[in-house]
Short mmCIF file of C-alpha atoms and ligand atoms in Angstrom, two decimals:
data_model
loop_
_atom_site.label_atom_id
_atom_site.label_comp_id
_atom_site.label_asym_id
_atom_site.label_seq_id
_atom_site.Cartn_x
_atom_site.Cartn_y
_atom_site.Cartn_z
CA UNK A 1483 -0.92 19.68 -19.52
CA UNK A 1484 -0.39 19.56 -15.76
CA UNK A 1485 1.71 16.40 -16.13
CA UNK A 1486 3.79 18.09 -18.82
CA UNK A 1487 4.50 21.19 -16.72
CA UNK A 1488 5.13 19.20 -13.53
CA UNK A 1489 7.74 17.05 -15.26
CA UNK A 1490 9.23 20.12 -16.97
CA UNK A 1491 9.62 21.76 -13.56
CA UNK A 1492 11.04 18.62 -11.98
CA UNK A 1493 13.70 18.24 -14.67
CA UNK A 1494 14.80 21.87 -14.65
CA UNK A 1495 18.20 21.24 -13.01
CA UNK A 1496 18.97 18.29 -15.25
CA UNK A 1497 18.22 20.47 -18.30
CA UNK A 1498 20.07 23.47 -16.91
CA UNK A 1499 23.21 21.43 -16.23
CA UNK A 1500 23.20 20.12 -19.81
CA UNK A 1501 22.54 23.57 -21.31
CA UNK A 1502 25.19 25.26 -19.23
CA UNK A 1503 27.82 22.60 -19.97
CA UNK A 1504 27.05 22.75 -23.69
CA UNK A 1505 27.16 26.59 -23.68
CA UNK A 1506 30.41 26.66 -21.70
CA UNK A 1507 32.05 24.15 -24.03
CA UNK A 1508 30.85 25.95 -27.16
CA UNK A 1509 31.87 29.38 -25.82
CA UNK A 1510 35.42 28.09 -25.40
CA UNK A 1511 35.76 27.11 -29.06
CA UNK A 1512 33.32 29.48 -30.81
CA UNK A 1513 32.05 33.06 -30.50
CA UNK A 1514 31.05 33.35 -26.81
CA UNK A 1515 28.79 36.42 -27.23
CA UNK A 1516 26.27 34.80 -29.59
CA UNK A 1517 26.53 31.49 -27.66
CA UNK A 1518 25.65 33.11 -24.32
CA UNK A 1519 22.94 35.28 -25.93
CA UNK A 1520 21.15 32.09 -27.03
CA UNK A 1521 21.81 30.49 -23.67
CA UNK A 1522 20.25 33.55 -22.00
CA UNK A 1523 17.06 33.14 -24.07
CA UNK A 1524 16.86 29.44 -23.13
CA UNK A 1525 17.18 30.35 -19.43
CA UNK A 1526 14.42 32.92 -19.91
CA UNK A 1527 12.08 30.29 -21.37
CA UNK A 1528 12.94 28.01 -18.46
CA UNK A 1529 11.87 30.72 -16.02
CA UNK A 1530 8.64 31.15 -18.00
CA UNK A 1531 8.07 27.37 -17.81
CA UNK A 1532 8.38 27.59 -14.02
CA UNK A 1533 5.81 30.41 -13.90
CA UNK A 1534 3.46 28.45 -16.17
CA UNK A 1535 3.94 25.37 -13.97
CA UNK A 1536 2.85 27.36 -10.91
CA UNK A 1537 -0.20 28.72 -12.77
CA UNK A 1538 -1.14 25.22 -13.99
CA UNK A 1539 -0.92 23.94 -10.41
CA UNK A 1540 -3.41 26.57 -9.30
CA UNK A 1541 -5.73 25.73 -12.23
CA UNK A 1542 -8.53 23.34 -11.22
CA UNK A 1543 -8.88 22.01 -14.78
CA UNK A 1544 -12.39 23.37 -15.11
CA UNK A 1545 -12.01 26.89 -16.54
CA UNK A 1546 -11.57 26.30 -20.32
CA UNK A 1547 -10.52 29.92 -21.02
CA UNK A 1548 -7.61 29.68 -18.59
CA UNK A 1549 -6.80 26.24 -20.00
CA UNK A 1550 -6.57 27.63 -23.54
CA UNK A 1551 -4.44 30.55 -22.35
CA UNK A 1552 -2.04 28.16 -20.64
CA UNK A 1553 -1.86 26.00 -23.76
CA UNK A 1554 -1.06 29.01 -25.97
CA UNK A 1555 1.58 30.21 -23.51
CA UNK A 1556 3.18 26.74 -23.43
CA UNK A 1557 3.19 26.59 -27.25
CA UNK A 1558 4.81 30.04 -27.59
CA UNK A 1559 7.33 29.26 -24.87
CA UNK A 1560 8.19 25.93 -26.49
CA UNK A 1561 8.65 27.58 -29.88
CA UNK A 1562 10.93 30.27 -28.39
CA UNK A 1563 12.92 27.72 -26.39
CA UNK A 1564 13.30 25.31 -29.36
CA UNK A 1565 14.26 28.23 -31.65
CA UNK A 1566 16.86 29.52 -29.15
CA UNK A 1567 18.39 26.03 -28.84
CA UNK A 1568 18.29 25.62 -32.64
CA UNK A 1569 19.92 29.02 -33.25
CA UNK A 1570 22.56 28.16 -30.64
CA UNK A 1571 23.32 24.86 -32.42
CA UNK A 1572 23.03 26.27 -35.96
CA UNK A 1573 25.42 29.03 -34.89
CA UNK A 1574 27.99 26.39 -33.89
CA UNK A 1575 27.43 24.62 -37.22
CA UNK A 1576 28.00 27.87 -39.18
CA UNK A 1577 31.16 28.68 -37.24
CA UNK A 1578 32.57 25.19 -37.57
CA UNK A 1579 34.16 25.08 -40.98
CA UNK A 1580 36.41 22.07 -40.51
CA UNK A 1581 36.08 18.57 -39.10
CA UNK A 1582 32.42 17.91 -39.89
CA UNK A 1583 29.38 18.77 -37.79
CA UNK A 1584 29.92 16.31 -34.99
CA UNK A 1585 29.38 18.80 -32.10
CA UNK A 1586 26.29 20.55 -33.42
CA UNK A 1587 24.64 17.32 -34.54
CA UNK A 1588 25.26 15.62 -31.23
CA UNK A 1589 23.87 18.60 -29.29
CA UNK A 1590 20.78 18.56 -31.50
CA UNK A 1591 20.40 14.81 -31.21
CA UNK A 1592 20.60 15.04 -27.38
CA UNK A 1593 18.03 17.85 -27.27
CA UNK A 1594 15.66 15.86 -29.54
CA UNK A 1595 16.05 12.67 -27.53
CA UNK A 1596 15.43 14.56 -24.29
CA UNK A 1597 12.22 16.02 -25.74
CA UNK A 1598 11.10 12.63 -27.09
CA UNK A 1599 11.62 11.04 -23.69
CA UNK A 1600 10.03 13.70 -21.52
CA UNK A 1601 7.44 15.60 -23.57
CA UNK A 1602 5.04 12.78 -24.49
CA UNK A 1603 2.31 14.23 -22.26
CA UNK A 1604 1.47 16.89 -24.89
CA UNK A 1605 1.86 15.45 -28.35
CA UNK A 1606 1.21 18.80 -30.11
CA UNK A 1607 3.96 20.49 -28.09
CA UNK A 1608 6.33 17.58 -28.74
CA UNK A 1609 5.65 17.77 -32.49
CA UNK A 1610 6.21 21.54 -32.42
CA UNK A 1611 9.57 21.19 -30.69
CA UNK A 1612 10.70 18.25 -32.83
CA UNK A 1613 9.66 20.04 -36.03
CA UNK A 1614 11.89 23.00 -35.16
CA UNK A 1615 14.75 20.61 -34.32
CA UNK A 1616 14.03 18.70 -37.56
CA UNK A 1617 14.34 21.89 -39.63
CA UNK A 1618 17.62 22.63 -37.84
CA UNK A 1619 18.86 19.11 -38.60
CA UNK A 1620 18.08 19.68 -42.29
CA UNK A 1621 19.64 23.13 -42.17
CA UNK A 1622 22.91 21.64 -40.87
CA UNK A 1623 22.71 18.83 -43.43
CA UNK A 1624 22.21 21.27 -46.32
CA UNK A 1625 24.75 23.75 -44.94
CA UNK A 1626 27.67 21.48 -45.71
CA UNK A 1627 26.24 20.41 -49.06
CA UNK A 1628 25.69 24.04 -50.13
CA UNK A 1629 28.99 25.15 -48.68
CA UNK A 1630 31.14 22.62 -50.56
CA UNK A 1631 28.85 21.37 -53.40
CA UNK A 1632 30.61 18.00 -53.15
CA UNK A 1633 30.20 15.03 -55.55
CA UNK A 1634 27.73 12.36 -54.40
CA UNK A 1635 30.63 10.07 -53.38
CA UNK A 1636 31.88 12.62 -50.82
CA UNK A 1637 31.60 11.94 -47.03
CA UNK A 1638 29.59 15.18 -46.83
CA UNK A 1639 26.72 13.43 -48.62
CA UNK A 1640 27.19 10.43 -46.36
CA UNK A 1641 26.76 12.81 -43.42
CA UNK A 1642 23.64 14.26 -45.10
CA UNK A 1643 21.98 10.84 -45.50
CA UNK A 1644 22.97 9.84 -41.96
CA UNK A 1645 21.23 12.96 -40.66
CA UNK A 1646 18.05 12.05 -42.56
CA UNK A 1647 18.25 8.54 -41.10
CA UNK A 1648 18.68 9.93 -37.55
CA UNK A 1649 15.67 12.20 -38.14
CA UNK A 1650 13.51 9.13 -38.85
CA UNK A 1651 14.94 7.41 -35.81
CA UNK A 1652 13.98 10.35 -33.57
CA UNK A 1653 10.48 10.39 -35.05
CA UNK A 1654 10.13 6.66 -34.40
CA UNK A 1655 11.44 6.85 -30.84
CA UNK A 1656 9.11 9.80 -30.05
CA UNK A 1657 6.14 7.78 -31.27
CA UNK A 1658 7.24 4.86 -29.06
CA UNK A 1659 7.54 7.08 -25.97
CA UNK A 1660 4.17 8.64 -26.77
CA UNK A 1661 2.47 5.22 -27.09
CA UNK A 1662 4.14 4.10 -23.84
CA UNK A 1663 2.84 7.19 -22.08
CA UNK A 1664 -0.69 6.63 -23.43
CA UNK A 1665 -0.55 3.00 -22.28
CA UNK A 1666 0.53 4.10 -18.79
CA UNK A 1667 -2.34 6.62 -18.72
CA UNK A 1668 -4.78 3.86 -19.68
CA UNK A 1669 -3.42 1.57 -16.95
CA UNK A 1670 -3.65 4.36 -14.39
CA UNK A 1671 -7.26 5.03 -15.38
CA UNK A 1672 -8.09 1.34 -15.05
CA UNK A 1673 -6.42 1.23 -11.64
CA UNK A 1674 -8.32 4.31 -10.54
CA UNK A 1675 -11.62 2.76 -11.65
CA UNK A 1676 -10.73 -0.45 -9.82
CA UNK A 1677 -9.79 1.54 -6.73
CA UNK A 1678 -13.11 3.40 -6.82
CA UNK A 1679 -15.01 0.13 -7.20
CA UNK A 1680 -13.14 -1.38 -4.21
CA UNK A 1681 -13.84 1.74 -2.17
CA UNK A 1682 -17.54 1.57 -3.02
CA UNK A 1683 -17.64 -2.15 -2.14
CA UNK A 1684 -15.96 -1.44 1.20
CA UNK A 1685 -18.47 1.27 1.94
CA UNK A 1686 -21.32 -1.14 1.19
CA UNK A 1687 -19.66 -3.70 3.47
CA UNK A 1688 -19.36 -1.19 6.35
CA UNK A 1689 -22.95 -0.12 5.79
CA UNK A 1690 -24.05 -3.74 5.84
CA UNK A 1691 -22.15 -4.48 9.02
CA UNK A 1692 -23.49 -1.46 10.82
CA UNK A 1693 -27.02 -2.54 9.77
CA UNK A 1694 -26.24 -6.02 11.05
CA UNK A 1695 -25.05 -4.54 14.30
CA UNK A 1696 -28.12 -2.40 14.90
CA UNK A 1697 -30.90 -4.27 13.19
CA UNK A 1698 -29.86 -7.82 14.12
CA UNK A 1699 -27.72 -7.68 17.25
CA UNK A 1700 -30.10 -5.57 19.34
CA UNK A 1701 -33.27 -7.65 18.80
CA UNK A 1702 -31.18 -10.83 19.10
CA UNK A 1703 -30.01 -9.76 22.56
CA UNK A 1704 -33.60 -9.36 23.70
CA UNK A 1705 -34.57 -12.74 22.13
CA UNK A 1706 -31.72 -14.45 24.02
CA UNK A 1707 -32.74 -12.66 27.25
CA UNK A 1708 -36.39 -13.72 26.86
CA UNK A 1709 -35.48 -17.31 26.02
CA UNK A 1710 -33.23 -17.48 29.08
CA UNK A 1711 -36.04 -16.18 31.29
CA UNK A 1712 -38.34 -18.89 29.91
CA UNK A 1713 -35.61 -21.51 30.23
CA UNK A 1714 -34.81 -20.64 33.85
CA UNK A 1715 -38.47 -20.85 34.80
CA UNK A 1716 -38.62 -17.19 35.82
CA UNK A 1717 -41.85 -16.77 33.89
CA UNK A 1718 -43.33 -19.90 35.43
CA UNK A 1719 -43.08 -23.60 34.70
CA UNK A 1720 -42.95 -24.65 31.09
CA UNK A 1721 -44.37 -27.92 29.83
CA UNK A 1722 -41.74 -30.66 29.70
CA UNK A 1723 -42.10 -31.20 25.95
CA UNK A 1724 -41.33 -27.47 25.29
CA UNK A 1725 -37.96 -27.62 27.03
CA UNK A 1726 -35.80 -29.19 24.28
CA UNK A 1727 -37.15 -26.78 21.68
CA UNK A 1728 -36.50 -23.74 23.87
CA UNK A 1729 -32.99 -24.99 24.70
CA UNK A 1730 -32.19 -25.44 21.00
CA UNK A 1731 -33.54 -21.96 20.28
CA UNK A 1732 -31.40 -20.45 23.07
CA UNK A 1733 -28.26 -22.30 21.94
CA UNK A 1734 -28.70 -21.27 18.31
CA UNK A 1735 -29.46 -17.66 19.22
CA UNK A 1736 -26.21 -17.55 21.22
CA UNK A 1737 -24.31 -18.99 18.26
CA UNK A 1738 -25.79 -16.35 16.00
CA UNK A 1739 -24.90 -13.62 18.50
CA UNK A 1740 -21.32 -14.95 18.68
CA UNK A 1741 -21.04 -14.89 14.91
CA UNK A 1742 -22.33 -11.30 14.74
CA UNK A 1743 -19.93 -10.25 17.53
CA UNK A 1744 -17.01 -11.85 15.69
CA UNK A 1745 -17.98 -10.16 12.43
CA UNK A 1746 -18.25 -6.78 14.10
CA UNK A 1747 -14.93 -7.24 15.89
CA UNK A 1748 -13.22 -8.20 12.66
CA UNK A 1749 -14.70 -5.23 10.84
CA UNK A 1750 -13.58 -2.85 13.58
CA UNK A 1751 -10.04 -4.24 13.71
CA UNK A 1752 -9.64 -4.15 9.94
CA UNK A 1753 -11.02 -0.62 9.73
CA UNK A 1754 -8.55 0.41 12.47
CA UNK A 1755 -11.47 1.49 14.63
CA UNK A 1756 -10.42 -0.39 17.73
CA UNK A 1757 -8.31 1.66 20.10
CA UNK A 1758 -5.94 -0.36 22.21
CA UNK A 1759 -5.66 1.00 25.71
CA UNK A 1760 -2.18 -0.26 26.59
CA UNK A 1761 -1.30 -0.58 30.26
CA UNK A 1762 1.14 -2.66 32.27
CA UNK A 1763 -0.54 -5.98 33.03
CA UNK A 1764 0.66 -8.84 35.17
CA UNK A 1765 0.48 -11.92 32.91
CA UNK A 1766 -0.26 -14.16 35.93
CA UNK A 1767 -3.31 -12.06 36.84
CA UNK A 1768 -4.47 -11.99 33.24
CA UNK A 1769 -4.28 -15.77 32.89
CA UNK A 1770 -5.89 -16.31 36.30
CA UNK A 1771 -8.85 -14.05 35.43
CA UNK A 1772 -9.40 -15.88 32.12
CA UNK A 1773 -9.14 -19.31 33.79
CA UNK A 1774 -11.62 -18.32 36.53
CA UNK A 1775 -14.15 -16.97 34.07
CA UNK A 1776 -14.15 -20.15 31.97
CA UNK A 1777 -13.95 -22.70 34.80
CA UNK A 1778 -17.77 -23.13 34.86
CA UNK A 1779 -17.79 -24.11 31.17
CA UNK A 1780 -14.85 -26.49 31.76
CA UNK A 1781 -16.57 -28.32 34.61
CA UNK A 1782 -19.77 -28.52 32.55
CA UNK A 1783 -17.72 -30.37 29.90
CA UNK A 1784 -16.00 -32.46 32.58
CA UNK A 1785 -12.55 -31.15 31.71
CA UNK A 1786 -10.04 -30.25 34.38
CA UNK A 1787 -8.42 -26.83 34.20
CA UNK A 1788 -5.02 -26.20 35.74
CA UNK A 1789 -2.90 -23.09 35.94
CA UNK A 1790 0.84 -22.79 36.48
CA UNK A 1791 1.88 -19.21 37.28
CA UNK A 1792 5.24 -17.62 36.62
CA UNK A 1793 7.44 -17.36 39.71
CA UNK A 1794 9.15 -14.13 38.64
CA UNK A 1795 7.83 -10.75 37.59
CA UNK A 1796 6.00 -11.07 34.32
CA UNK A 1797 4.51 -7.73 33.34
CA UNK A 1798 3.54 -6.98 29.78
CA UNK A 1799 2.04 -3.97 28.01
CA UNK A 1800 -1.45 -4.72 26.83
CA UNK A 1801 -5.11 -3.89 26.60
CA UNK A 1802 -6.70 -5.86 29.44
CA UNK A 1803 -10.11 -6.30 27.79
CA UNK A 1804 -8.67 -7.41 24.45
CA UNK A 1805 -6.14 -9.78 26.03
CA UNK A 1806 -8.91 -11.41 28.05
CA UNK A 1807 -10.68 -11.92 24.69
CA UNK A 1808 -7.49 -13.58 23.38
CA UNK A 1809 -7.25 -15.86 26.41
CA UNK A 1810 -10.96 -16.73 26.21
CA UNK A 1811 -10.59 -17.75 22.61
CA UNK A 1812 -7.54 -19.96 23.27
CA UNK A 1813 -9.18 -21.52 26.32
CA UNK A 1814 -12.57 -22.14 24.73
CA UNK A 1815 -10.86 -23.76 21.72
CA UNK A 1816 -8.76 -25.95 24.02
CA UNK A 1817 -11.91 -27.04 25.86
CA UNK A 1818 -13.92 -27.45 22.66
CA UNK A 1819 -11.35 -29.69 21.04
CA UNK A 1820 -10.52 -31.70 24.19
CA UNK A 1821 -11.73 -35.25 24.66
CA UNK A 1822 -14.13 -36.08 27.47
CA UNK A 1823 -12.42 -36.07 30.90
CA UNK A 1824 -9.52 -34.26 29.29
CA UNK A 1825 -7.22 -31.69 30.90
CA UNK A 1826 -6.28 -28.19 29.89
CA UNK A 1827 -3.22 -26.50 31.35
CA UNK A 1828 -2.44 -22.77 31.29
CA UNK A 1829 1.19 -21.85 31.87
CA UNK A 1830 2.78 -18.42 32.33
CA UNK A 1831 6.57 -18.30 32.05
CA UNK A 1832 9.46 -16.03 31.21
CA UNK A 1833 11.36 -17.07 28.11
CA UNK A 1834 14.50 -14.91 27.80
CA UNK A 1835 13.23 -11.33 27.54
CA UNK A 1836 9.67 -12.37 26.75
CA UNK A 1837 6.64 -13.53 28.65
CA UNK A 1838 4.90 -16.58 27.24
CA UNK A 1839 1.35 -17.63 28.07
CA UNK A 1840 0.47 -21.06 26.74
CA UNK A 1841 -2.72 -23.10 26.72
CA UNK A 1842 -2.18 -26.82 26.38
CA UNK A 1843 -4.79 -29.48 25.68
CA UNK A 1844 -4.75 -33.22 25.09
CA UNK A 1845 -7.44 -33.01 22.44
CA UNK A 1846 -7.82 -33.81 18.76
CA UNK A 1847 -4.66 -32.02 17.66
CA UNK A 1848 -4.06 -30.24 14.35
CA UNK A 1849 -2.57 -31.79 11.21
CA UNK A 1850 0.76 -30.47 9.85
CA UNK A 1851 0.93 -27.36 7.66
CA UNK A 1852 -2.52 -26.14 8.69
CA UNK A 1853 -1.46 -22.67 9.92
CA UNK A 1854 -3.36 -20.88 7.15
CA UNK A 1855 -6.60 -22.68 7.98
CA UNK A 1856 -6.13 -22.28 11.72
CA UNK A 1857 -5.51 -18.51 11.56
CA UNK A 1858 -7.50 -17.76 8.38
CA UNK A 1859 -10.92 -16.13 8.19
CA UNK A 1860 -13.93 -18.44 8.32
CA UNK A 1861 -11.60 -21.41 8.05
CA UNK A 1862 -11.64 -24.53 10.14
CA UNK A 1863 -9.67 -27.76 9.97
CA UNK A 1864 -12.82 -29.86 9.94
CA UNK A 1865 -15.30 -27.88 7.93
CA UNK A 1866 -17.46 -30.88 7.08
CA UNK A 1867 -21.13 -31.08 7.91
CA UNK A 1868 -20.39 -33.78 10.45
CA UNK A 1869 -18.05 -31.66 12.58
CA UNK A 1870 -18.85 -32.11 16.22
CA UNK A 1871 -17.96 -28.69 17.63
CA UNK A 1872 -19.49 -25.40 16.58
CA UNK A 1873 -17.65 -22.20 15.71
CA UNK A 1874 -17.31 -19.46 13.15
CA UNK A 1875 -13.71 -19.97 12.11
CA UNK A 1876 -13.07 -16.31 12.95
CA UNK A 1877 -11.88 -16.56 16.57
CA UNK A 1878 -8.19 -17.22 15.94
CA UNK A 1879 -8.05 -14.73 13.09
CA UNK A 1880 -9.32 -11.98 15.41
CA UNK A 1881 -7.02 -13.26 18.17
CA UNK A 1882 -4.00 -13.10 15.87
CA UNK A 1883 -4.81 -9.55 14.81
CA UNK A 1884 -5.22 -8.44 18.44
CA UNK A 1885 -1.94 -10.11 19.40
CA UNK A 1886 -0.11 -8.49 16.48
CA UNK A 1887 -1.46 -5.08 17.48
CA UNK A 1888 0.46 -5.66 20.72
CA UNK A 1889 3.68 -6.34 18.76
CA UNK A 1890 3.40 -9.83 20.17
CA UNK A 1891 3.49 -13.27 18.58
CA UNK A 1892 1.04 -16.15 18.46
CA UNK A 1893 1.83 -19.72 17.50
CA UNK A 1894 1.11 -23.35 18.27
CA UNK A 1895 2.64 -26.79 18.41
CA UNK A 1896 0.37 -29.71 17.81
CA UNK A 1897 0.22 -33.37 16.92
CA UNK A 1898 -2.86 -35.17 15.62
CA UNK A 1899 -4.50 -37.26 18.29
CA UNK A 1900 -2.05 -36.04 20.96
CA UNK A 1901 -3.09 -32.44 21.58
CA UNK A 1902 -2.16 -28.83 20.95
CA UNK A 1903 -0.40 -26.01 22.74
CA UNK A 1904 -1.26 -22.48 21.63
CA UNK A 1905 0.97 -19.73 22.97
CA UNK A 1906 1.25 -15.95 22.88
CA UNK A 1907 4.55 -14.19 23.54
CA UNK A 1908 4.95 -10.56 24.63
CA UNK A 1909 7.98 -8.39 25.37
CA UNK A 1910 8.52 -8.42 29.10
CA UNK A 1911 8.12 -5.05 30.81
CA UNK A 1912 11.23 -4.67 32.93
CA UNK A 1913 9.90 -2.15 35.44
CA UNK A 1914 6.12 -1.84 35.54
CA UNK A 1915 6.24 0.89 38.24
CA UNK A 1916 8.25 3.19 35.98
CA UNK A 1917 5.46 3.57 33.45
CA UNK A 1918 4.60 7.25 33.74
CA UNK A 1919 1.02 8.12 34.42
CA UNK A 1920 -0.46 4.69 33.77
CA UNK A 1921 -0.85 2.64 36.85
CA UNK A 1922 -4.54 1.76 36.57
CA UNK A 1923 -4.15 -1.91 35.88
CA UNK A 1924 -0.99 -2.77 37.77
CA UNK A 1925 -1.55 -5.64 40.17
CA UNK A 1926 0.88 -7.01 42.67
CA UNK A 1927 2.80 -10.03 41.48
CA UNK A 1928 1.54 -13.12 43.26
P1 ADP B 2889 -13.65 -21.81 15.55
O1 ADP B 2889 -14.72 -20.82 15.80
O2 ADP B 2889 -13.97 -22.79 14.49
O3 ADP B 2889 -13.12 -22.40 16.79
P2 ADP B 2889 -11.08 -20.54 15.41
O4 ADP B 2889 -10.60 -19.47 14.51
O5 ADP B 2889 -11.05 -20.27 16.86
O6 ADP B 2889 -12.52 -20.90 14.91
O7 ADP B 2889 -10.23 -21.84 15.11
C1 ADP B 2889 -10.02 -22.21 13.77
C2 ADP B 2889 -9.80 -23.71 13.66
O8 ADP B 2889 -8.53 -24.05 14.23
C3 ADP B 2889 -10.80 -24.54 14.41
O9 ADP B 2889 -11.98 -24.74 13.69
C4 ADP B 2889 -10.04 -25.82 14.63
O10 ADP B 2889 -10.13 -26.61 13.46
C5 ADP B 2889 -8.61 -25.36 14.80
N1 ADP B 2889 -8.25 -25.25 16.23
C6 ADP B 2889 -8.16 -24.15 16.98
N2 ADP B 2889 -7.78 -24.43 18.25
C7 ADP B 2889 -7.65 -25.78 18.31
C8 ADP B 2889 -7.27 -26.71 19.34
N3 ADP B 2889 -6.94 -26.30 20.56
N4 ADP B 2889 -7.23 -28.02 19.01
C9 ADP B 2889 -7.53 -28.44 17.78
N5 ADP B 2889 -7.89 -27.63 16.77
C10 ADP B 2889 -7.95 -26.31 17.02
#
């Protein structure tokens, strides 16, 4: 019922334009007083439809008494409106004594088609309106036959049979529109159910992740802390044969913690819960900080780490903490996939109006057309059981999302067995000092 009234209200000007044009045209050729009297009644029913539409909007669909009242009002209004239109058209038919009933029949056909197309939401109301139009069709058909009592071979009978045929056509087309509407309703219901199921699944996922965060991450942190204390000999010497087991336990606990951190990060980014605190950042300083923090890991692996700063100003807008996370991911991957005694080079440079930070390694390289696996979730190029380096396959996916939240770009060039260069590109900030009110992270350009 609400759908019916909403559409009726939406189409008011389309209907009014047709009614007015038809009335104006008819008034020019036939008796204008009776024509405009009918037109007046139609306008009145339109106003009533608007009032009913407003009342239906306010109705919450629960009160059955109000629902029944609205239904009765719609039925009465439809009957009055269809009768006024029918009288208007029948009036033209009566006044037209020569040249057939082309005008009246076409008006009636248009009104019927309009109803068939737009009133499928309430089948009883559609039937009511079409029945009144149907009677009018038959009235016009019989009018000519009664008026002239022609022989069966006369064109007047041809017109009569054509009208009956058109009546069937309108009935058929109404049924088609009605079935189409019901099908759409069914689809919408299915979509709504699907949407509710997805929403429920997402809620379960959030619930699960928050449980993971509190029930797993917190005790895991204390396990790692305790294992490190044991490992470092803080709690006293440990027997030699215990050491490998404790080291394995520490390493695996860290891996588990990394996986949980990645999962939580991903969840937060996808739920839009991460707020990016954008500030002007010197790309040289950013890269330097990341290189310094990972240099211990690099020397442990025996890989040399080199940095080439940008000579000119290279400020970008970014969230310092998140961009350090990006750099850490690119650097740890470059180190992870480097060969022994390899070299990793970080370069900061201006490329046209952008600042590019790239991390180059001479490691395993990436096969062609592997972008989806490199940046996908939980995906790795070598996902076999024999893969040498650990990882979750989430790092670059998170990195990409962080980079894209900065309106920046991430990409790579790579050749198997030769090495890879991953790069991120940001819009260069022309004048970092001009950034009103945010100067917290501005460092002097080296
Ligand atoms: P992971 O935790 O496995 O490192 P990432 O999302 O960081 O997950 O990387 C996804 C995959 O992309 C890696 O498993 C690896 O196959 C490939 N990859 C990323 N960086 C490099 C690199 N510098 N050299 C070679 N392969 C890389």
